[in-house]
Amino acid sequence: MSGMVIIGGGECGGRAALALREAGYEGSVTLVGAEPHLPYERPPLSKEVLVAETAPDPRWIGTGLGYEEAGIRCITGLAAAAIDRAAKTVTLADGATLAYDRLLLATGAAPRRLAAADMAGPRIAYLRSYADALALRDHLAAGTDLAIIGAGFIGLELAASARRRGVKVTVIEAQPRILMRGVPEPIAAVVAQRHRDEGVDLRTACRIAGFAGRPDGVTILLEGGERIDAGLVVVGIGALPVTGLAEAAGLAVDNGVVVDRLLATSDPDIFAAGDCCSFPLALHGGRRVRLESWRSAQEQGALAAHNMLGTADPVSSAPWFWSDQYELSLQVAGLADGSERTVRRDLDDQAFILFHLDAGGRLVAASGIGPGNAVARDIRLAEMLIARGARPSEMELASLDVRLKALLAA
């Protein structure tokens, strides 16, 4: 019996499966995931899962009973091995086949590997899955030494969590500053100072010459001759889209599975969504982007489900990213790269927002940082202004006397 098949049991795949039922689809829905768990959220892996007094269960997307009641068949612990587009079937790793009317690829992304580190023995780790997080917990004991390669969101969130557990942390970044991808320098500087205040040895513009495994850890050899010893090294240098199935099936791939504005691939019966796909973003002139974002996985999973049923709704929301480190929350809406002007709005002595405008004065991004939820409301309003193509004046954006909600109403 054919129906809807979803490959990928993460945030995107789980949301898509549930959305099919919420939209009234009554045919068969099968969700295939390589991990042994039902779909769960990944953001807590670098935070709550590491710092909670006892290891918490994953934060589930739905429950086993919920999928069962919805009539969704969940195949866990078994990867998809091949797609036959002519026969419209998926072959699983155990040789079983699934027929589909429409297929969704929600295969996500995998950590970018560092070959030189991988050769240094078992004390090299990556963080992507719940199992990875549990393994890291076992090493995060007070007084131990942790080295993190890469100062992106994952690396810095892990550093903050490790410091909360009393671990000595060194972060090594090859770029001249932390958070080079998508975070403006003034906000990155606040985050960097907060880590240093917490005792993190934060090294930027730092090049690694090699790694040497030891029975109790790893020695990192830096260019210039310095050596850093750590009981564990975690590599966090970005992620690559998981596109092997798509490539083998002859689908177009370019920094992810290529999809159109409806999330359809080069085969009209196959869709892709979430971290694994690249799509044209209308808010930024049709520029093709790939987003590694919790909210994007949520939204695209539901959107793909509706479009698999023929709704034909395009991707329209602005990109949104967030990170919590210590008491600070960092949020970014839109894409700031390529903007021409930046306007700062100070909310108080600890929180501020940067508004990014293009050459024509259109608001294209907003970046904010502050304790707790200090910037959340204004970033949400800025996100709505971005979606509407608003062109507020620099004076209006800078002044606390002008409410963003009033700009939205105007």
GROMACS .gro file of N, CA, C and O in nm, residues 300-339:
model
  160
  300GLN      N    1   0.935   2.408   0.832
  300GLN     CA    2   0.945   2.341   0.702
  300GLN      C    3   0.886   2.201   0.705
  300GLN      O    4   0.832   2.155   0.604
  301GLY      N    5   0.894   2.133   0.819
  301GLY     CA    6   0.830   2.002   0.828
  301GLY      C    7   0.680   2.012   0.804
  301GLY      O    8   0.623   1.937   0.725
  302ALA      N    9   0.616   2.108   0.871
  302ALA     CA   10   0.472   2.128   0.854
  302ALA      C   11   0.439   2.178   0.715
  302ALA      O   12   0.341   2.133   0.652
  303LEU      N   13   0.520   2.270   0.663
  303LEU     CA   14   0.495   2.325   0.530
  303LEU      C   15   0.508   2.217   0.423
  303LEU      O   16   0.425   2.208   0.331
  304ALA      N   17   0.612   2.135   0.434
  304ALA     CA   18   0.630   2.027   0.336
  304ALA      C   19   0.512   1.931   0.340
  304ALA      O   20   0.463   1.886   0.235
  305ALA      N   21   0.463   1.900   0.460
  305ALA     CA   22   0.349   1.810   0.471
  305ALA      C   23   0.228   1.865   0.397
  305ALA      O   24   0.162   1.793   0.321
  306HIS      N   25   0.199   1.992   0.415
  306HIS     CA   26   0.085   2.052   0.347
  306HIS      C   27   0.104   2.055   0.195
  306HIS      O   28   0.011   2.028   0.119
  307ASN      N   29   0.227   2.084   0.152
  307ASN     CA   30   0.251   2.090   0.008
  307ASN      C   31   0.253   1.952  -0.056
  307ASN      O   32   0.220   1.937  -0.174
  308MET      N   33   0.288   1.850   0.020
  308MET     CA   34   0.277   1.713  -0.030
  308MET      C   35   0.131   1.678  -0.058
  308MET      O   36   0.100   1.593  -0.141
  309LEU      N   37   0.042   1.747   0.012
  309LEU     CA   38  -0.102   1.726  -0.008
  309LEU      C   39  -0.161   1.822  -0.111
  309LEU      O   40  -0.282   1.822  -0.134
  310GLY      N   41  -0.075   1.906  -0.170
  310GLY     CA   42  -0.121   1.993  -0.278
  310GLY      C   43  -0.155   2.135  -0.239
  310GLY      O   44  -0.215   2.208  -0.318
  311THR      N   45  -0.117   2.178  -0.120
  311THR     CA   46  -0.154   2.313  -0.075
  311THR      C   47  -0.083   2.423  -0.153
  311THR      O   48  -0.140   2.529  -0.179
  312ALA      N   49   0.044   2.404  -0.186
  312ALA     CA   50   0.124   2.499  -0.265
  312ALA      C   51   0.150   2.631  -0.192
  312ALA      O   52   0.136   2.739  -0.248
  313ASP      N   53   0.189   2.622  -0.066
  313ASP     CA   54   0.231   2.740   0.010
  313ASP      C   55   0.383   2.753   0.002
  313ASP      O   56   0.456   2.658   0.032
  314PRO      N   57   0.436   2.871  -0.035
  314PRO     CA   58   0.581   2.888  -0.044
  314PRO      C   59   0.646   2.913   0.091
  314PRO      O   60   0.580   2.955   0.187
  315VAL      N   61   0.775   2.889   0.098
  315VAL     CA   62   0.852   2.929   0.216
  315VAL      C   63   0.850   3.082   0.222
  315VAL      O   64   0.886   3.148   0.126
  316SER      N   65   0.806   3.138   0.334
  316SER     CA   66   0.791   3.284   0.340
  316SER      C   67   0.845   3.347   0.466
  316SER      O   68   0.862   3.469   0.472
  317SER      N   69   0.873   3.270   0.569
  317SER     CA   70   0.915   3.329   0.696
  317SER      C   71   1.062   3.368   0.694
  317SER      O   72   1.142   3.314   0.619
  318ALA      N   73   1.097   3.464   0.779
  318ALA     CA   74   1.235   3.507   0.791
  318ALA      C   75   1.314   3.404   0.872
  318ALA      O   76   1.261   3.344   0.966
  319PRO      N   77   1.440   3.382   0.838
  319PRO     CA   78   1.523   3.293   0.920
  319PRO      C   79   1.530   3.344   1.063
  319PRO      O   80   1.527   3.466   1.087
  320TRP      N   81   1.540   3.252   1.157
  320TRP     CA   82   1.549   3.289   1.298
  320TRP      C   83   1.639   3.191   1.369
  320TRP      O   84   1.625   3.069   1.353
  321PHE      N   85   1.733   3.243   1.446
  321PHE     CA   86   1.829   3.160   1.519
  321PHE      C   87   1.833   3.207   1.664
  321PHE      O   88   1.807   3.324   1.693
  322TRP      N   89   1.869   3.119   1.753
  322TRP     CA   90   1.883   3.158   1.893
  322TRP      C   91   1.988   3.071   1.960
  322TRP      O   92   2.019   2.960   1.914
  323SER      N   93   2.040   3.122   2.071
  323SER     CA   94   2.134   3.046   2.152
  323SER      C   95   2.128   3.099   2.294
  323SER      O   96   2.127   3.221   2.315
  324ASP      N   97   2.124   3.010   2.390
  324ASP     CA   98   2.130   3.047   2.532
  324ASP      C   99   2.265   3.004   2.587
  324ASP      O  100   2.304   2.887   2.574
  325GLN      N  101   2.338   3.100   2.649
  325GLN     CA  102   2.466   3.070   2.712
  325GLN      C  103   2.474   3.146   2.843
  325GLN      O  104   2.459   3.269   2.843
  326TYR      N  105   2.493   3.072   2.953
  326TYR     CA  106   2.484   3.129   3.086
  326TYR      C  107   2.347   3.196   3.100
  326TYR      O  108   2.245   3.135   3.065
  327GLU      N  109   2.342   3.321   3.145
  327GLU     CA  110   2.213   3.389   3.157
  327GLU      C  111   2.175   3.465   3.030
  327GLU      O  112   2.066   3.523   3.022
  328LEU      N  113   2.263   3.464   2.932
  328LEU     CA  114   2.241   3.543   2.811
  328LEU      C  115   2.163   3.465   2.705
  328LEU      O  116   2.185   3.345   2.686
  329SER      N  117   2.075   3.536   2.638
  329SER     CA  118   2.004   3.480   2.523
  329SER      C  119   2.036   3.566   2.401
  329SER      O  120   2.024   3.688   2.405
  330LEU      N  121   2.080   3.499   2.296
  330LEU     CA  122   2.115   3.565   2.171
  330LEU      C  123   2.011   3.523   2.067
  330LEU      O  124   1.980   3.405   2.054
  331GLN      N  125   1.956   3.622   1.994
  331GLN     CA  126   1.858   3.590   1.889
  331GLN      C  127   1.890   3.671   1.764
  331GLN      O  128   1.929   3.788   1.773
  332VAL      N  129   1.872   3.607   1.649
  332VAL     CA  130   1.893   3.672   1.520
  332VAL      C  131   1.776   3.640   1.429
  332VAL      O  132   1.738   3.523   1.414
  333ALA      N  133   1.717   3.743   1.369
  333ALA     CA  134   1.611   3.726   1.270
  333ALA      C  135   1.661   3.782   1.138
  333ALA      O  136   1.721   3.889   1.134
  334GLY      N  137   1.634   3.711   1.028
  334GLY     CA  138   1.681   3.755   0.898
  334GLY      C  139   1.826   3.720   0.874
  334GLY      O  140   1.889   3.649   0.954
  335LEU      N  141   1.882   3.771   0.765
  335LEU     CA  142   2.022   3.748   0.729
  335LEU      C  143   2.092   3.883   0.717
  335LEU      O  144   2.058   3.964   0.631
  336ALA      N  145   2.190   3.904   0.804
  336ALA     CA  146   2.256   4.035   0.811
  336ALA      C  147   2.368   4.051   0.709
  336ALA      O  148   2.406   4.165   0.678
  337ASP      N  149   2.423   3.941   0.659
  337ASP     CA  150   2.534   3.955   0.565
  337ASP      C  151   2.488   4.027   0.439
  337ASP      O  152   2.382   3.999   0.385
  338GLY      N  153   2.568   4.121   0.394
  338GLY     CA  154   2.531   4.201   0.278
  338GLY      C  155   2.456   4.328   0.312
  338GLY      O  156   2.428   4.409   0.223
  339SER      N  157   2.421   4.348   0.438
  339SER     CA  158   2.352   4.472   0.476
  339SER      C  159   2.450   4.590   0.467
  339SER      O  160   2.572   4.573   0.477
   0.00000   0.00000   0.00000
